[in-house]
């Protein structure tokens, strides 16, 4: 293919971007536009499908095929497209409310089926578009317009949820860390099957500084536990060890260097990635960032289309006349 | 001395038993053998919502009615001429509908005091004279079957289970049906269970021999073949016909067929049927819920497939929002609603036509969609084809409103010649400069079907209002007004054939106007009324949105228009609002099709008014 020497500009549509100034969505869209040329996929073979929310405006800004659908249903719509057009590269863009509240059912089923969708979950821990109600990822006690006395619900941890839903690829990244987000997009794209990337996204209007601890120059190096396959899981100050059948974050100076866990993203047992996902409490003192889990599992649309190819190989292509006259027939002269 | 053979014009038989007694299978077999003899026929399966309702209870009774004749048959028949009742519950549940003089065959072994009291019989109806005005045959079906199979190595339970085949054998003899097809069927069905096969074959044969040799049955009957157009025929139910119609449409359009569905009675058979036909490239996707089912179908349509979703009322309620998205995206989508009794869970296994207004209006905003309805089981094939034509040509959601009656009921179908089926070829948008995703075909008002993978056509669509031509987001008031009206005009402009009116003398006093599955019952009533010298006309709507262009003129021609519906007057409401015509509604929602008798009475009431 000759015309694949594309640049970021080729993936930028002519639509005026309409997020609030300072919104974390800007850096995400810019990072994705910069990343896409290296995918080596022609623009017409890339599709972005989103739900509803600030984040779900995303497809309008991409010079690819795109659908801004309805609240929570993007994974379902994308699944139909992926099964019937397995050659396409399909991204789902969704928010914490879109993916985990109204669309929770579709998300978990897309993950368990392992449909070839790259799902970018913009988690700002708030409902942005509807002007600031608490979301399924808001910390308990969150004071918002709909929860003046504080929210009561225990939040979801999207990573834990995805692992529980049999996801084969689960990662976390941060809107402002373009380098890391690019690496994560690369890893997700190399994965065959569904990939969920939770992206910490700042909403300066309704939930500013929700992720301050992993962004502030003074705290981030200590808070972020880097997940790099084959390397020890640690921040500048802390490391992760096994203790009493579980994982624990401990100060580096309190343990032997060799006790710190070496990350294995390909660990066959989801309990490993799940334990990692539990290290960040809802207050985010320590946050694992990177690829939690990346395991091989048959991709859904391949299985679907293999069954069809198999039927044709064994029985020959369908013959309509034969089908209609199958079963007991008789002739009237 | 050979037995007497009597010729009949038509017969209605009802097989009734416990839901575990195999009555549906028995009825199916008798139907297929009857069809192969060239009789015209119509069937009505009727079964409980529970898979295995408690044995021997009234609500566990399952039945199968078959009407066959030497002439054209329009309904499964009102009152059966023959009732086969496998237990007291089956007798009690059905006796009210059996006319005096009819033949009743019961399994007397089941009439134990325990079984009788279970359904509230204080005395045994076989002995207390209450059945005196019927031709009663009380036969120990169970023990005769068990005795006949004594030599075989089957358990008593398996032997007892074969008693439906004894009954089938007996009726096969009584009505001179062929035995080979049933034997072949049993051979195939139980190929892997030789013991059960032997039991069924022997029970079937014993039942046949019983009719032939005992004095209990002195007469057998013949029904000559009906006059039917020459051709190759098979028997088919509405649900299977819908599935075949979709496959045919996929083949004739060259579009991949994608079904997104979530199981629900009485629509699941379409999912089951299509799942069998992978060699046609058919993709069936059992989604996590109805929202995902319709969503996946819409996603597939977006990618250039023939996207279809199948459901019943409660599922349709869930699909509402996504259908609105399809209206906005202006993509083809076929939504099949096999209606059942509602609201809510309602009567899952019973028929009703009460989702019409849901299909018409059950979405937010001005959200027009095409609504069409098959008139009878074999019409389901044609209607599926027609839905594909309209959806792909106009890029609109199309509803097919079937219902439990025609979904499960079956009738003979003259097989269409594949090469004579219309060509449904569609053109996707091609690579071009300055592509406008919401530019329209001036005739159909359809926008281009621009599928991913087409170079140069990269564009964004969504549920937010679109600007004319460019499809960009637009909140402009004038543009919204324009787009709302354009979407409405597109659906209103869908070409549909004119309504045909059957009015042989041209001066009928009343027009019976129906839609959907009431076609047969209304037709049977019209025939009977005409036989009595009444002047009545019949017309039947297959297209409800848009209505046929001549409907206003047809309504204007008749002073009196009677609209029978299995709802509380939904079509009547549409007719009144669109045509200011004061039609007379006739309604029932008992979960069963109209009887001929009640439609005759309703028509006479209008005529005498
Ligand atoms: C069926 C439906 N219900 C409710 C809404 C209103 N609504 C729009 S976006 C949204 C929440 C979005 O939150 P999130 O997914 O976190 O996206 P964000 O705006 O934060 O990016 C809601 C409740 C809607 N559009 N559709
Ligand atoms: S409300 Fe928040 S999430 Fe939405 S655009 Fe504004 S800053 Fe971004
Ligand atoms: Mg949010």
PDB file of N, CA and C in Angstrom, chain B residues 22 52 61 63 67 84 89 124 145 211 273 284 315 332 342 415 478 516 529 552 562:
ATOM      1  N   UNK B  22     -46.851 -34.816  24.013  1.00  0.00           N
ATOM      2  CA  UNK B  22     -46.422 -34.818  22.612  1.00  0.00           C
ATOM      3  C   UNK B  22     -47.524 -34.458  21.629  1.00  0.00           C
ATOM      4  N   UNK B  52     -43.214 -27.315  31.467  1.00  0.00           N
ATOM      5  CA  UNK B  52     -43.844 -28.516  31.994  1.00  0.00           C
ATOM      6  C   UNK B  52     -44.749 -28.102  33.151  1.00  0.00           C
ATOM      7  N   UNK B  61     -52.640 -28.000  29.882  1.00  0.00           N
ATOM      8  CA  UNK B  61     -53.142 -28.626  28.658  1.00  0.00           C
ATOM      9  C   UNK B  61     -52.572 -27.920  27.424  1.00  0.00           C
ATOM     10  N   UNK B  63     -52.672 -28.022  23.125  1.00  0.00           N
ATOM     11  CA  UNK B  63     -53.495 -28.581  22.061  1.00  0.00           C
ATOM     12  C   UNK B  63     -53.009 -28.149  20.692  1.00  0.00           C
ATOM     13  N   UNK B  67     -57.430 -27.893  10.556  1.00  0.00           N
ATOM     14  CA  UNK B  67     -58.619 -27.840   9.699  1.00  0.00           C
ATOM     15  C   UNK B  67     -58.145 -28.183   8.302  1.00  0.00           C
ATOM     16  N   UNK B  84     -59.386 -35.289  20.325  1.00  0.00           N
ATOM     17  CA  UNK B  84     -58.626 -36.364  20.948  1.00  0.00           C
ATOM     18  C   UNK B  84     -58.147 -35.814  22.286  1.00  0.00           C
ATOM     19  N   UNK B  89     -58.106 -33.536  32.095  1.00  0.00           N
ATOM     20  CA  UNK B  89     -57.853 -32.100  31.977  1.00  0.00           C
ATOM     21  C   UNK B  89     -58.074 -31.633  30.540  1.00  0.00           C
ATOM     22  N   UNK B 124     -67.360 -39.267  36.906  1.00  0.00           N
ATOM     23  CA  UNK B 124     -66.591 -39.554  35.709  1.00  0.00           C
ATOM     24  C   UNK B 124     -67.434 -39.247  34.467  1.00  0.00           C
ATOM     25  N   UNK B 145     -51.332 -49.514  24.528  1.00  0.00           N
ATOM     26  CA  UNK B 145     -49.986 -49.246  24.021  1.00  0.00           C
ATOM     27  C   UNK B 145     -48.958 -50.074  24.802  1.00  0.00           C
ATOM     28  N   UNK B 211     -57.906 -49.347  14.535  1.00  0.00           N
ATOM     29  CA  UNK B 211     -58.991 -48.776  13.735  1.00  0.00           C
ATOM     30  C   UNK B 211     -59.475 -49.775  12.696  1.00  0.00           C
ATOM     31  N   UNK B 273     -34.062 -20.927  13.555  1.00  0.00           N
ATOM     32  CA  UNK B 273     -34.054 -21.339  12.157  1.00  0.00           C
ATOM     33  C   UNK B 273     -32.848 -20.727  11.430  1.00  0.00           C
ATOM     34  N   UNK B 284     -25.861 -15.118  12.888  1.00  0.00           N
ATOM     35  CA  UNK B 284     -26.839 -14.916  13.955  1.00  0.00           C
ATOM     36  C   UNK B 284     -26.072 -14.612  15.227  1.00  0.00           C
ATOM     37  N   UNK B 315     -39.635  -7.015  24.307  1.00  0.00           N
ATOM     38  CA  UNK B 315     -38.333  -6.753  23.704  1.00  0.00           C
ATOM     39  C   UNK B 315     -38.373  -5.513  22.835  1.00  0.00           C
ATOM     40  N   UNK B 332     -30.756   1.173   6.743  1.00  0.00           N
ATOM     41  CA  UNK B 332     -31.747   0.098   6.671  1.00  0.00           C
ATOM     42  C   UNK B 332     -31.754  -0.711   7.970  1.00  0.00           C
ATOM     43  N   UNK B 342     -50.161  -8.659  25.677  1.00  0.00           N
ATOM     44  CA  UNK B 342     -49.498  -7.729  26.583  1.00  0.00           C
ATOM     45  C   UNK B 342     -50.533  -7.077  27.459  1.00  0.00           C
ATOM     46  N   UNK B 415     -44.103 -23.365  -3.566  1.00  0.00           N
ATOM     47  CA  UNK B 415     -42.731 -22.841  -3.549  1.00  0.00           C
ATOM     48  C   UNK B 415     -42.503 -21.861  -4.686  1.00  0.00           C
ATOM     49  N   UNK B 478     -34.344  26.066  11.843  1.00  0.00           N
ATOM     50  CA  UNK B 478     -34.935  25.842  10.515  1.00  0.00           C
ATOM     51  C   UNK B 478     -34.505  24.500   9.950  1.00  0.00           C
ATOM     52  N   UNK B 516     -52.931  -7.753   9.190  1.00  0.00           N
ATOM     53  CA  UNK B 516     -52.236  -8.841   9.868  1.00  0.00           C
ATOM     54  C   UNK B 516     -53.006 -10.142   9.862  1.00  0.00           C
ATOM     55  N   UNK B 529     -70.985 -15.307   5.118  1.00  0.00           N
ATOM     56  CA  UNK B 529     -72.013 -14.272   4.967  1.00  0.00           C
ATOM     57  C   UNK B 529     -72.533 -14.247   3.531  1.00  0.00           C
ATOM     58  N   UNK B 552     -57.973   6.069   1.227  1.00  0.00           N
ATOM     59  CA  UNK B 552     -58.983   7.086   1.491  1.00  0.00           C
ATOM     60  C   UNK B 552     -60.194   6.891   0.584  1.00  0.00           C
ATOM     61  N   UNK B 562     -66.259  -2.074   8.951  1.00  0.00           N
ATOM     62  CA  UNK B 562     -66.058  -2.801  10.205  1.00  0.00           C
ATOM     63  C   UNK B 562     -64.584  -3.203  10.288  1.00  0.00           C
TER      64      UNK B 562
END
